[in-house]
Short mmCIF file of C-alpha atoms in Angstrom, two decimals:
data_model
loop_
_atom_site.label_atom_id
_atom_site.label_comp_id
_atom_site.label_asym_id
_atom_site.label_seq_id
_atom_site.Cartn_x
_atom_site.Cartn_y
_atom_site.Cartn_z
CA ILE A 1246 9.12 10.66 -25.55
CA CYS A 1247 9.46 10.35 -29.29
CA ILE A 1248 5.65 9.98 -29.65
CA ILE A 1249 5.02 12.97 -27.38
CA ALA A 1250 7.60 14.98 -29.41
CA VAL A 1251 5.80 14.14 -32.67
CA ASN A 1252 2.51 15.11 -31.01
CA VAL A 1253 3.85 18.50 -29.83
CA TYR A 1254 5.24 19.22 -33.33
CA LEU A 1255 2.02 18.39 -35.05
CA LEU A 1256 0.18 20.72 -32.70
CA THR A 1257 2.16 23.63 -34.09
CA VAL A 1258 1.35 22.82 -37.56
CA PRO A 1259 -2.34 23.77 -37.63
CA SER A 1260 -1.55 27.35 -36.56
CA GLU A 1261 1.00 27.68 -39.22
CA ILE A 1262 -1.39 26.31 -41.96
CA LEU A 1263 -4.27 28.54 -40.57
CA GLY A 1264 -2.01 31.50 -41.05
CA LYS A 1265 -1.12 30.63 -44.60
CA ILE A 1266 -4.81 30.10 -45.40
CA ILE A 1267 -5.63 33.74 -44.02
CA ASP A 1268 -2.90 35.13 -46.21
CA LEU A 1269 -4.23 33.21 -49.36
CA LEU A 1270 -7.76 34.60 -48.70
CA TYR A 1271 -6.65 37.98 -49.91
CA ASN A 1272 -6.65 36.65 -53.48
CA LEU A 1273 -9.37 34.03 -53.23
CA GLU A 1274 -9.92 33.33 -57.04
CA GLU A 1275 -6.25 32.71 -57.77
CA ASN A 1276 -5.53 30.78 -54.60
CA LYS A 1277 -8.77 28.68 -54.59
CA GLN A 1278 -7.16 25.38 -55.35
CA THR A 1279 -4.16 26.11 -53.09
CA ILE A 1280 -6.68 26.86 -50.22
CA ILE A 1281 -8.52 23.63 -50.79
CA ASN A 1282 -5.29 21.67 -50.79
CA THR A 1283 -4.08 23.46 -47.65
CA VAL A 1284 -7.42 22.73 -45.88
CA ALA A 1285 -7.09 19.08 -46.85
CA LEU A 1286 -3.52 19.16 -45.39
CA LEU A 1287 -4.94 20.65 -42.18
CA LEU A 1288 -7.45 17.90 -41.83
CA GLY A 1289 -4.81 15.30 -42.47
CA VAL A 1290 -2.64 16.81 -39.83
CA CYS A 1291 -5.74 16.73 -37.31
CA VAL A 1292 -6.05 13.06 -38.10
CA GLY A 1293 -2.40 12.50 -37.46
CA ILE A 1294 -2.62 14.25 -34.14
CA LEU A 1295 -5.51 11.99 -33.13
CA ILE A 1296 -3.65 8.84 -34.06
CA VAL A 1297 -0.50 9.90 -32.32
CA ARG A 1298 -2.37 11.01 -29.15
CA VAL A 1299 -4.31 7.80 -28.91
CA SER A 1300 -1.17 5.66 -29.36
CA TRP A 1301 0.66 7.61 -26.74
CA LYS A 1302 -2.22 7.38 -24.20
CA MET A 1303 -2.50 3.65 -24.77
CA ILE A 1304 1.22 3.08 -24.26
CA ASP A 1305 1.27 5.47 -21.31
CA ALA A 1306 -1.66 3.85 -19.55
CA LYS A 1307 -0.10 0.31 -20.05
CA ILE A 1308 3.22 1.35 -18.57
CA ALA A 1309 1.66 2.95 -15.62
CA ARG A 1310 -0.46 -0.11 -14.84
CA GLU A 1311 2.43 -2.49 -15.16
CA ILE A 1312 4.57 -0.31 -12.86
CA VAL A 1313 1.89 0.18 -10.17
CA LYS A 1314 1.10 -3.67 -10.22
CA SER A 1315 4.71 -4.41 -9.82
CA LEU A 1316 4.98 -1.87 -6.93
CA ARG A 1317 2.02 -3.36 -5.14
CA ASP A 1318 3.31 -6.84 -5.56
CA THR A 1319 6.67 -5.84 -4.24
CA LEU A 1320 5.16 -3.87 -1.29
CA PHE A 1321 2.89 -6.79 -0.34
CA LYS A 1322 5.85 -9.30 -0.45
CA LYS A 1323 7.94 -6.90 1.55
CA MET A 1324 5.17 -6.77 4.13
CA LEU A 1325 5.23 -10.59 4.38
CA LYS A 1326 9.01 -10.77 4.68
CA THR A 1327 9.40 -7.96 7.12
CA ASP A 1328 10.54 -8.70 10.63
CA ILE A 1329 7.44 -9.00 12.71
CA TYR A 1330 8.64 -6.73 15.50
CA LYS A 1331 9.33 -3.86 12.93
CA LEU A 1332 5.87 -4.43 11.30
CA GLN A 1333 4.07 -4.34 14.56
CA SER A 1334 5.25 -0.80 15.09
CA ILE A 1335 3.41 0.41 12.06
CA LYS A 1336 -0.40 0.96 12.46
CA ASN A 1337 -2.82 -0.82 10.01
CA GLY A 1338 -4.22 2.37 8.80
CA GLU A 1339 -0.84 3.59 7.77
CA ILE A 1340 -0.04 0.38 5.98
CA MET A 1341 -3.39 0.73 4.06
CA SER A 1342 -2.39 4.31 3.09
CA TYR A 1343 0.75 2.84 1.60
CA PHE A 1344 -1.21 0.53 -0.66
CA VAL A 1345 -3.91 3.00 -1.57
CA SER A 1346 -3.05 6.73 -1.51
CA ASP A 1347 0.80 6.52 -1.75
CA ILE A 1348 0.77 4.04 -4.73
CA LYS A 1349 -1.99 6.11 -6.35
CA GLU A 1350 0.37 9.16 -6.27
CA VAL A 1351 3.09 7.11 -7.80
CA LYS A 1352 0.76 6.14 -10.57
CA LYS A 1353 -0.28 9.69 -11.10
CA PHE A 1354 3.35 10.67 -11.26
CA ILE A 1355 4.18 7.93 -13.87
CA SER A 1356 1.11 8.30 -16.05
CA ASN A 1357 0.50 12.01 -15.86
CA VAL A 1358 3.29 14.08 -14.24
CA LEU A 1359 6.20 12.77 -16.27
CA THR A 1360 4.28 13.10 -19.48
CA VAL A 1361 3.33 16.71 -18.42
CA ILE A 1362 7.00 17.66 -17.75
CA VAL A 1363 8.10 16.20 -21.03
CA ARG A 1364 5.25 18.11 -22.88
CA PHE A 1365 6.05 21.30 -21.01
CA VAL A 1366 9.76 21.20 -22.17
CA LEU A 1367 8.94 20.20 -25.69
CA ASN A 1368 6.06 22.72 -26.07
CA PHE A 1369 8.25 25.66 -24.95
CA THR A 1370 11.17 24.61 -27.11
CA VAL A 1371 9.03 23.81 -30.25
CA VAL A 1372 6.59 26.66 -29.90
CA PHE A 1373 9.32 29.25 -29.19
CA TRP A 1374 11.23 27.95 -32.27
CA ALA A 1375 8.08 28.19 -34.37
CA MET A 1376 7.50 31.74 -33.16
CA CYS A 1377 10.96 32.88 -34.08
CA ARG A 1378 11.02 31.06 -37.42
CA SER A 1379 7.70 31.99 -38.76
CA THR A 1380 7.06 35.50 -37.25
CA ASN A 1381 9.41 37.92 -35.47
CA LEU A 1382 12.09 37.33 -32.78
CA GLN A 1383 11.33 40.56 -30.93
CA LEU A 1384 7.64 39.84 -30.71
CA ALA A 1385 8.44 36.34 -29.42
CA VAL A 1386 10.76 37.67 -26.70
CA ILE A 1387 8.36 40.57 -25.62
CA THR A 1388 5.44 38.04 -25.32
CA MET A 1389 7.43 35.41 -23.48
CA ILE A 1390 8.77 37.75 -20.72
CA PRO A 1391 5.68 37.93 -18.55
CA ILE A 1392 5.00 34.28 -19.11
CA LEU A 1393 8.50 33.38 -17.82
CA ILE A 1394 8.13 35.67 -14.90
CA SER A 1395 4.91 33.81 -13.89
CA VAL A 1396 6.74 30.48 -14.26
CA ILE A 1397 9.60 31.71 -12.10
CA THR A 1398 7.05 32.92 -9.38
CA ILE A 1399 5.50 29.49 -9.36
CA PHE A 1400 8.83 27.79 -8.65
CA CYS A 1401 9.47 30.27 -5.77
CA MET A 1402 6.30 28.93 -4.09
CA ILE A 1403 7.39 25.28 -4.04
CA LYS A 1404 8.62 25.17 -0.49
CA THR A 1405 5.25 26.45 0.80
CA LEU A 1406 3.31 23.96 -1.24
CA GLU A 1407 5.61 21.06 -0.02
CA LYS A 1408 4.89 21.97 3.50
CA ASN A 1409 1.12 21.99 2.80
CA TYR A 1410 1.11 18.61 1.16
CA LYS A 1411 3.21 17.10 3.90
CA GLU A 1412 0.65 18.27 6.48
CA SER A 1413 -2.18 17.17 4.38
CA ARG A 1414 -0.77 13.59 3.94
CA LYS A 1415 -0.02 13.36 7.71
CA SER A 1416 -3.64 14.39 8.59
CA PHE A 1417 -5.13 11.91 6.07
CA THR A 1418 -3.01 9.09 7.61
CA SER A 1419 -4.06 9.98 11.08
CA LEU A 1420 -7.69 9.98 10.12
CA SER A 1421 -7.34 6.68 8.29
CA GLU A 1422 -5.70 5.09 11.25
CA TYR A 1423 -8.42 6.31 13.52
CA VAL A 1424 -11.27 4.99 11.24
CA GLN A 1425 -9.53 1.62 11.13
CA GLU A 1426 -9.26 1.56 14.81
CA SER A 1427 -12.71 2.65 15.41
CA THR A 1428 -13.99 0.01 13.10
CA ASP A 1429 -12.15 -2.75 14.80
CA SER A 1430 -13.40 -1.57 18.24
CA ILE A 1431 -17.11 -0.84 17.28
CA ARG A 1432 -18.46 -3.43 19.74
CA THR A 1433 -16.49 -2.09 22.59
CA THR A 1434 -17.52 1.45 21.74
CA LYS A 1435 -21.17 0.54 21.64
CA ALA A 1436 -20.94 -1.58 24.85
CA TYR A 1437 -19.57 1.37 26.76
CA ALA A 1438 -21.71 4.09 25.07
CA GLY A 1439 -18.63 5.82 23.75
CA GLU A 1440 -20.26 6.89 20.47
CA LYS A 1441 -20.18 10.60 21.32
CA LYS A 1442 -16.52 10.55 22.34
CA GLN A 1443 -15.56 8.66 19.22
CA TYR A 1444 -17.47 11.06 16.94
CA LYS A 1445 -16.09 14.20 18.71
CA GLU A 1446 -12.44 12.88 18.12
CA PHE A 1447 -13.28 11.93 14.55
CA TYR A 1448 -14.87 15.27 13.91
CA GLU A 1449 -11.82 17.06 15.24
CA LYS A 1450 -9.45 15.06 13.03
CA ASN A 1451 -11.73 15.56 9.96
CA GLU A 1452 -12.06 19.28 10.69
CA HIS A 1453 -8.18 19.47 10.89
CA LEU A 1454 -7.84 17.61 7.52
CA LYS A 1455 -10.41 19.90 5.93
CA ASN A 1456 -8.54 23.07 7.10
CA VAL A 1457 -5.23 21.71 5.88
CA ASN A 1458 -6.75 20.76 2.44
CA PHE A 1459 -8.30 24.23 2.26
CA GLN A 1460 -4.89 25.78 2.69
CA VAL A 1461 -3.69 23.53 -0.20
CA ILE A 1462 -6.50 24.60 -2.32
CA LYS A 1463 -5.90 28.33 -1.52
CA ASN A 1464 -2.19 28.08 -2.59
CA GLU A 1465 -3.08 25.97 -5.63
CA SER A 1466 -5.64 28.79 -6.69
CA LEU A 1467 -2.91 31.43 -6.20
CA LEU A 1468 -0.73 29.55 -8.47
CA ASN A 1469 -3.45 29.32 -11.17
CA ILE A 1470 -3.98 33.03 -10.87
CA ILE A 1471 -0.40 33.76 -11.32
CA VAL A 1472 -0.36 31.50 -14.44
CA ASN A 1473 -3.44 33.24 -15.88
CA LEU A 1474 -2.06 36.69 -15.07
CA GLY A 1475 1.21 35.89 -16.91
CA MET A 1476 -0.62 34.46 -19.90
CA GLY A 1477 -3.05 37.33 -20.03
CA ILE A 1478 -0.22 40.02 -19.98
CA GLY A 1479 1.71 38.03 -22.64
CA ALA A 1480 -1.41 37.76 -24.86
CA GLY A 1481 -2.08 41.57 -24.39
CA LEU A 1482 1.48 42.42 -25.46
CA SER A 1483 1.24 40.06 -28.44
CA ILE A 1484 -1.87 41.91 -29.59
CA LEU A 1485 -0.50 45.33 -29.07
CA PHE A 1486 3.00 44.89 -30.40
CA GLY A 1487 1.99 42.23 -33.08
CA GLY A 1488 -0.80 44.48 -34.34
CA ARG A 1489 1.75 47.28 -34.78
CA LEU A 1490 4.05 44.97 -36.81
CA VAL A 1491 1.11 43.95 -39.07
CA LEU A 1492 0.22 47.68 -39.71
CA SER A 1493 3.88 48.43 -40.47
CA GLY A 1494 4.09 45.52 -42.80
CA GLU A 1495 6.80 43.69 -40.93
CA ILE A 1496 4.59 40.55 -40.67
CA THR A 1497 1.48 39.45 -42.42
CA THR A 1498 -1.97 38.99 -40.93
CA GLY A 1499 -1.46 35.27 -41.29
CA ASP A 1500 1.72 35.37 -39.43
CA PHE A 1501 0.03 37.35 -36.65
CA VAL A 1502 -2.90 34.74 -36.41
CA ALA A 1503 -0.31 31.81 -36.37
CA PHE A 1504 1.65 33.53 -33.63
CA ASN A 1505 -1.39 33.88 -31.38
CA GLY A 1506 -2.15 30.17 -32.05
CA TYR A 1507 1.30 29.45 -30.77
CA ILE A 1508 0.58 31.37 -27.64
CA LEU A 1509 -2.57 29.33 -27.13
CA LEU A 1510 -0.45 26.15 -27.33
CA LEU A 1511 1.61 27.60 -24.34
CA HIS A 1512 -1.35 28.17 -22.16
CA ALA A 1513 -2.13 24.52 -21.37
CA PRO A 1514 1.43 23.46 -20.56
CA ILE A 1515 1.87 26.53 -18.16
CA MET A 1516 -1.54 25.68 -16.56
CA TRP A 1517 -0.05 22.21 -15.94
CA ILE A 1518 2.81 23.68 -13.83
CA PRO A 1519 0.95 24.10 -10.57
CA TRP A 1520 -0.79 20.70 -11.04
CA ALA A 1521 2.59 19.05 -11.81
CA ILE A 1522 4.34 20.65 -8.83
CA LYS A 1523 1.55 19.55 -6.60
CA HIS A 1524 1.91 16.00 -7.71
CA ILE A 1525 5.71 16.08 -7.70
CA LYS A 1526 5.62 17.18 -4.03
CA LYS A 1527 3.07 14.65 -3.19
CA VAL A 1528 4.90 11.85 -4.86
CA GLN A 1529 8.11 12.92 -2.94
CA VAL A 1530 6.26 12.53 0.31
CA SER A 1531 4.76 9.19 -0.83
CA TYR A 1532 8.15 7.99 -2.02
CA LYS A 1533 9.76 8.67 1.33
CA ARG A 1534 6.98 6.87 3.09
CA LEU A 1535 7.26 3.88 0.78
CA ASP A 1536 11.06 3.98 0.96
CA LYS A 1537 10.83 3.71 4.73
CA MET A 1538 8.66 0.65 4.33
CA PHE A 1539 11.04 -1.04 1.69
CA LYS A 1540 14.05 -0.34 4.02
CA LEU A 1541 12.51 -2.33 7.01
CA GLU A 1542 14.65 -5.34 7.97
CA GLU A 1543 13.55 -8.67 6.52
CA GLU A 1544 13.48 -12.02 8.15
CA LYS A 1545 16.14 -14.51 7.01
CA ILE A 1546 13.72 -17.14 5.74
CA SER A 1547 16.46 -19.45 4.28
CA THR A 1548 19.94 -20.17 5.18
CA GLY A 1549 20.46 -22.47 2.15
CA GLU A 1550 21.82 -25.27 4.37
CA ILE A 1551 18.84 -27.55 4.86
CA SER A 1552 15.90 -28.40 2.55
CA ASN A 1553 12.60 -26.85 3.74
CA LYS A 1554 11.06 -30.40 3.14
CA GLU A 1555 12.98 -31.76 6.15
CA GLU A 1556 10.93 -33.21 8.88
CA LEU A 1557 11.67 -32.41 12.49
CA ASN A 1558 11.11 -35.08 15.21
CA GLY A 1559 10.28 -32.50 17.89
CA ASN A 1560 13.15 -32.89 20.47
CA ILE A 1561 13.32 -29.29 21.83
CA GLU A 1562 15.94 -28.13 24.28
CA ILE A 1563 16.23 -24.57 25.64
CA LYS A 1564 19.51 -23.67 27.52
CA ASN A 1565 20.11 -20.45 29.39
CA LEU A 1566 17.75 -18.43 27.14
CA THR A 1567 17.73 -14.82 28.02
CA PHE A 1568 15.85 -12.40 25.70
CA ASN A 1569 14.92 -8.71 25.36
CA TYR A 1570 13.12 -7.06 22.59
CA PRO A 1571 15.25 -4.91 20.17
CA GLY A 1572 15.86 -1.41 21.59
CA CYS A 1573 14.63 -2.55 25.12
CA LEU A 1574 16.87 -2.94 28.12
CA GLU A 1575 14.37 -4.81 30.21
CA LYS A 1576 14.63 -8.61 29.90
CA VAL A 1577 11.45 -10.39 28.81
CA LEU A 1578 12.84 -13.97 29.33
CA GLU A 1579 15.79 -14.63 31.71
CA ASP A 1580 17.87 -17.90 32.11
CA ILE A 1581 15.20 -20.30 30.68
CA ASN A 1582 16.05 -23.98 30.64
CA ILE A 1583 13.45 -26.42 29.36
CA SER A 1584 13.71 -29.84 27.55
CA ILE A 1585 10.82 -31.55 25.97
CA ASN A 1586 10.71 -34.82 23.82
CA PRO A 1587 8.14 -36.31 21.44
CA GLY A 1588 5.30 -37.99 23.15
CA LYS A 1589 5.47 -35.52 26.07
CA SER A 1590 3.28 -32.60 26.82
CA LEU A 1591 4.54 -29.43 28.48
CA GLY A 1592 2.20 -26.92 30.20
CA ILE A 1593 3.35 -23.26 30.50
CA ILE A 1594 1.43 -21.09 32.94
CA GLY A 1595 1.82 -17.51 34.14
CA VAL A 1596 0.11 -14.24 34.47
CA ILE A 1597 -0.33 -11.94 31.54
CA GLY A 1598 2.99 -10.42 30.53
CA SER A 1599 5.12 -13.16 32.01
CA GLY A 1600 6.71 -13.95 28.75
CA LYS A 1601 4.74 -17.06 27.58
CA THR A 1602 3.84 -15.92 24.12
CA THR A 1603 7.35 -14.48 23.60
CA LEU A 1604 8.85 -17.92 24.35
CA MET A 1605 6.56 -19.40 21.67
CA ASN A 1606 7.46 -16.71 19.17
CA LEU A 1607 11.16 -17.51 19.62
CA LEU A 1608 10.45 -21.19 18.97
CA LEU A 1609 9.02 -20.09 15.60
CA LYS A 1610 11.89 -17.62 15.01
CA LEU A 1611 9.53 -14.76 14.76
CA TYR A 1612 12.14 -12.85 16.64
CA LYS A 1613 15.96 -13.26 16.47
CA VAL A 1614 17.07 -16.03 18.75
CA PRO A 1615 20.30 -15.79 20.68
CA ASP A 1616 22.90 -18.33 19.34
CA GLY A 1617 23.14 -21.64 21.14
CA THR A 1618 20.04 -21.14 23.33
CA ILE A 1619 17.37 -23.14 21.48
CA SER A 1620 17.93 -26.43 19.63
CA ILE A 1621 15.57 -28.78 17.86
CA ASP A 1622 16.69 -32.37 17.23
CA GLY A 1623 20.24 -31.37 18.33
CA LYS A 1624 20.57 -28.57 15.81
CA ASP A 1625 20.82 -24.89 16.70
CA ILE A 1626 17.53 -23.20 15.63
CA ASN A 1627 19.49 -20.54 13.84
CA ASP A 1628 21.10 -23.25 11.61
CA ILE A 1629 17.67 -24.45 10.52
CA GLU A 1630 15.78 -22.77 7.72
CA THR A 1631 12.85 -20.62 8.96
CA ASP A 1632 10.58 -22.45 6.51
CA VAL A 1633 11.54 -25.78 7.98
CA ILE A 1634 10.80 -24.59 11.54
CA ARG A 1635 7.41 -23.12 10.59
CA ASN A 1636 6.43 -26.03 8.35
CA ASN A 1637 7.03 -28.42 11.26
CA ILE A 1638 5.34 -26.56 13.98
CA CYS A 1639 1.56 -26.15 14.24
CA TYR A 1640 1.13 -22.98 16.23
CA ILE A 1641 -2.55 -22.13 17.14
CA THR A 1642 -2.17 -18.46 18.15
CA GLN A 1643 -4.19 -16.85 20.94
CA ASP A 1644 -5.66 -14.20 18.82
CA ASN A 1645 -7.89 -16.78 17.02
CA PHE A 1646 -7.63 -15.07 13.71
CA LEU A 1647 -10.15 -15.99 10.89
CA PHE A 1648 -10.14 -14.82 7.41
CA SER A 1649 -13.20 -13.62 5.56
CA ALA A 1650 -13.54 -16.79 3.65
CA THR A 1651 -15.31 -20.22 3.92
CA LEU A 1652 -14.95 -22.21 7.13
CA LYS A 1653 -13.14 -24.91 5.04
CA GLU A 1654 -10.56 -22.42 3.86
CA ASN A 1655 -10.12 -21.14 7.45
CA ILE A 1656 -9.44 -24.66 8.62
CA ASN A 1657 -7.16 -25.81 5.86
CA LEU A 1658 -5.61 -22.40 5.52
CA PHE A 1659 -6.25 -22.34 1.77
CA ARG A 1660 -4.21 -25.61 1.17
CA ASP A 1661 -5.93 -28.21 -0.92
CA ILE A 1662 -3.75 -31.03 0.29
CA TYR A 1663 -6.48 -32.21 2.66
CA ASP A 1664 -9.57 -34.08 1.62
CA GLU A 1665 -13.17 -33.73 2.92
CA GLU A 1666 -12.78 -36.68 5.43
CA ASP A 1667 -9.66 -35.13 7.04
CA ILE A 1668 -11.46 -31.73 7.48
CA GLU A 1669 -14.56 -33.42 8.90
CA LYS A 1670 -12.45 -35.46 11.29
CA SER A 1671 -10.75 -32.42 12.52
CA THR A 1672 -13.98 -30.44 13.21
CA LYS A 1673 -15.31 -33.36 15.12
CA SER A 1674 -12.16 -33.44 17.30
CA SER A 1675 -12.48 -29.66 17.89
CA MET A 1676 -16.24 -30.08 18.82
CA ILE A 1677 -17.43 -27.74 16.07
CA TYR A 1678 -18.69 -30.30 13.63
CA GLU A 1679 -22.37 -30.35 14.69
CA GLU A 1680 -22.72 -26.49 14.65
CA ILE A 1681 -21.14 -26.31 11.17
CA GLU A 1682 -23.65 -29.03 9.91
CA GLN A 1683 -26.57 -26.87 11.12
CA MET A 1684 -25.35 -23.89 8.98
CA GLU A 1685 -26.97 -23.52 5.54
CA ASP A 1686 -23.81 -24.04 3.52
CA GLY A 1687 -22.17 -26.24 6.03
CA ILE A 1688 -18.36 -26.28 5.67
CA ASP A 1689 -18.60 -23.91 2.79
CA THR A 1690 -20.20 -21.19 4.85
CA VAL A 1691 -18.51 -17.75 4.32
CA ILE A 1692 -17.84 -16.06 7.58
CA GLY A 1693 -17.52 -12.35 8.04
CA GLU A 1694 -14.29 -10.38 8.58
CA LYS A 1695 -12.28 -11.82 11.42
CA GLY A 1696 -15.02 -14.23 12.04
CA ILE A 1697 -17.54 -11.63 13.19
CA ASP A 1698 -20.53 -14.03 12.41
CA LEU A 1699 -19.28 -16.56 14.97
CA SER A 1700 -19.22 -16.64 18.81
CA GLY A 1701 -16.04 -16.45 20.77
CA GLY A 1702 -16.22 -20.20 21.57
CA GLN A 1703 -17.02 -21.08 17.88
CA LYS A 1704 -13.98 -19.01 16.77
CA GLN A 1705 -11.63 -20.90 19.03
CA ARG A 1706 -12.87 -24.31 18.08
CA VAL A 1707 -12.60 -23.51 14.19
CA VAL A 1708 -9.05 -22.41 14.91
CA LEU A 1709 -8.31 -25.51 16.98
CA SER A 1710 -9.46 -27.57 13.95
CA ARG A 1711 -6.26 -26.55 12.22
CA ALA A 1712 -4.24 -28.49 14.83
CA PHE A 1713 -6.25 -31.70 14.29
CA LEU A 1714 -5.60 -31.30 10.59
CA SER A 1715 -1.98 -30.68 10.79
CA ASN A 1716 0.73 -33.51 10.47
CA SER A 1717 3.35 -31.52 12.31
CA ASN A 1718 5.34 -33.19 15.02
CA ILE A 1719 5.35 -30.17 17.13
CA VAL A 1720 1.98 -28.68 18.22
CA ILE A 1721 1.65 -25.44 20.37
CA PHE A 1722 -1.60 -24.16 21.76
CA ASP A 1723 -1.40 -20.63 23.04
CA ASP A 1724 -4.25 -19.78 25.35
CA ASN A 1725 -6.91 -21.25 23.01
CA PHE A 1726 -9.43 -22.50 25.51
CA SER A 1727 -10.58 -19.42 27.43
CA ALA A 1728 -14.00 -19.16 25.46
CA LEU A 1729 -14.97 -22.82 25.89
CA ASP A 1730 -17.41 -24.23 28.47
CA ASN A 1731 -15.94 -26.81 30.92
CA LYS A 1732 -17.49 -29.83 29.27
CA THR A 1733 -16.33 -28.80 25.77
CA GLU A 1734 -12.89 -27.97 27.02
CA GLU A 1735 -12.53 -31.41 28.70
CA HIS A 1736 -13.60 -33.19 25.30
CA VAL A 1737 -11.13 -30.99 23.32
CA LEU A 1738 -8.27 -31.53 25.73
CA ASN A 1739 -8.86 -35.34 25.69
CA ASN A 1740 -8.82 -35.24 21.79
CA ILE A 1741 -5.68 -33.16 21.94
CA LYS A 1742 -4.12 -35.79 24.23
CA ASP A 1743 -4.97 -38.43 21.67
CA LEU A 1744 -3.65 -36.26 18.79
CA THR A 1745 -0.28 -35.58 20.42
CA LYS A 1746 0.55 -38.89 21.97
CA ASP A 1747 3.51 -39.38 19.58
CA LYS A 1748 4.14 -35.65 19.21
CA THR A 1749 5.69 -32.75 21.12
CA CYS A 1750 2.89 -30.75 22.58
CA ILE A 1751 3.01 -27.35 24.35
CA ILE A 1752 -0.04 -25.85 26.03
CA VAL A 1753 0.17 -22.20 27.14
CA SER A 1754 -2.57 -20.78 29.33
CA ASN A 1755 -3.41 -18.63 32.19
CA ARG A 1756 -5.69 -21.37 33.79
CA ILE A 1757 -4.65 -24.57 35.68
CA SER A 1758 -7.51 -26.53 34.13
CA ASP A 1759 -6.07 -26.32 30.60
CA ILE A 1760 -2.65 -27.77 31.63
CA LYS A 1761 -3.43 -30.15 34.56
CA HIS A 1762 -3.08 -33.18 32.33
CA CYS A 1763 0.36 -32.21 31.04
CA ASP A 1764 3.41 -34.35 31.76
CA GLU A 1765 5.35 -31.33 33.03
CA ILE A 1766 4.37 -27.84 33.98
CA VAL A 1767 6.48 -24.63 33.84
CA VAL A 1768 5.41 -21.56 35.76
CA LEU A 1769 6.70 -18.27 34.28
CA GLU A 1770 6.90 -15.23 36.45
CA GLN A 1771 8.32 -11.95 35.17
CA GLY A 1772 10.32 -13.90 32.53
#
């Protein structure tokens, strides 16, 4: 603020110096040396303005970058810590708009809008003071009246602008979500020849966004017209009234030139008002959206009672477990009683929606577990740190998610604690080793987003390699064999049996063939 204040003050000095030079020109011979000295002073002031402005811009940019980086870090950390049930209620496109457009608006506000507000206040204060000090108070007041009226009119239009900006942001988010969803489902769209319908819906959403943005531009243009009109009337009054004061000898020609220079200094700050209002309203909308994200409930990762390095043996006991999702009255699981010990395998089978995955999610504390219903090694699961639970359970999820990274990184999940021999052994156990060897870069082959370069069976086997690499005493397979042919499935299941002979193994599936070798089988029906 101090640097901006110095910059604003220095900007008024050239007008004052120029006015003095004009008055000195009436007696050029006598004032020649004074004029030269004054011009040199003017050049010095211009250099000073340059130095001050560059310094302020560098500081401003650094502060904005640091704040935006911190905000992105905090938002990403919040996303990782947020309760999964709450996070699943937000679409991917909306989350991406938080990281891109909303944080972009915050950056603009920090680096530009705040500066503009400070400069606007300082410009008005310093320029009006300079007008009154060096020229004529009456002239300053008359000139400022239409300018102030235009400013007041602008503030009266704030509500309309806010409504426009909210609608614009809502339409942009809707379009982003649709594009994200369309990209993810492009194969299905092409398979069912749904391109025309997809394009039609995209066209309608894009058309709506265009119309909303056009309304925003129309109101912004109206603001600019009001500003220019106020400035134009003010400048006209300055010329008319100021010219009369010059003719009457109340002010000098130099004072009149300096006064008009001050008016020009006001033009830029007033032109900033519509721009500043636009971004203030946009950042209000963005702030509310980000605040909603930051207020989401977080998981309780650590209770502080047990070290996250503790090893669990794998004795799992479920007693009278009944569960329903937050906000839902319908029970997903009802009166579940299961006991499983290390060295034993449990198969869980049931139709889609019977509660199989929900039960596995509760074992990993992805949802809040009712007290006294699940215990591991004789301890209530709620008394064990979440980190301990998840570090001791190898959960192979049914979505077979793969990162856009190398096969090696997808198998070791970016952890460098495994050597090449361990990774090779795990790929052999999951029956994917030979296919990886045939790839040009082998285990260092980079696969596309979500493993788009691999077949369904290859994806499943790459994901299954994680289980063979893990040292966890509890291993869970959640419907991970659906894309495997019968021969490959049989080999993989035999390898899993060898892997888990001293571990607790749970296999979830919709097919009898996947669980027929398990020691015990549980059938889930409607929870």
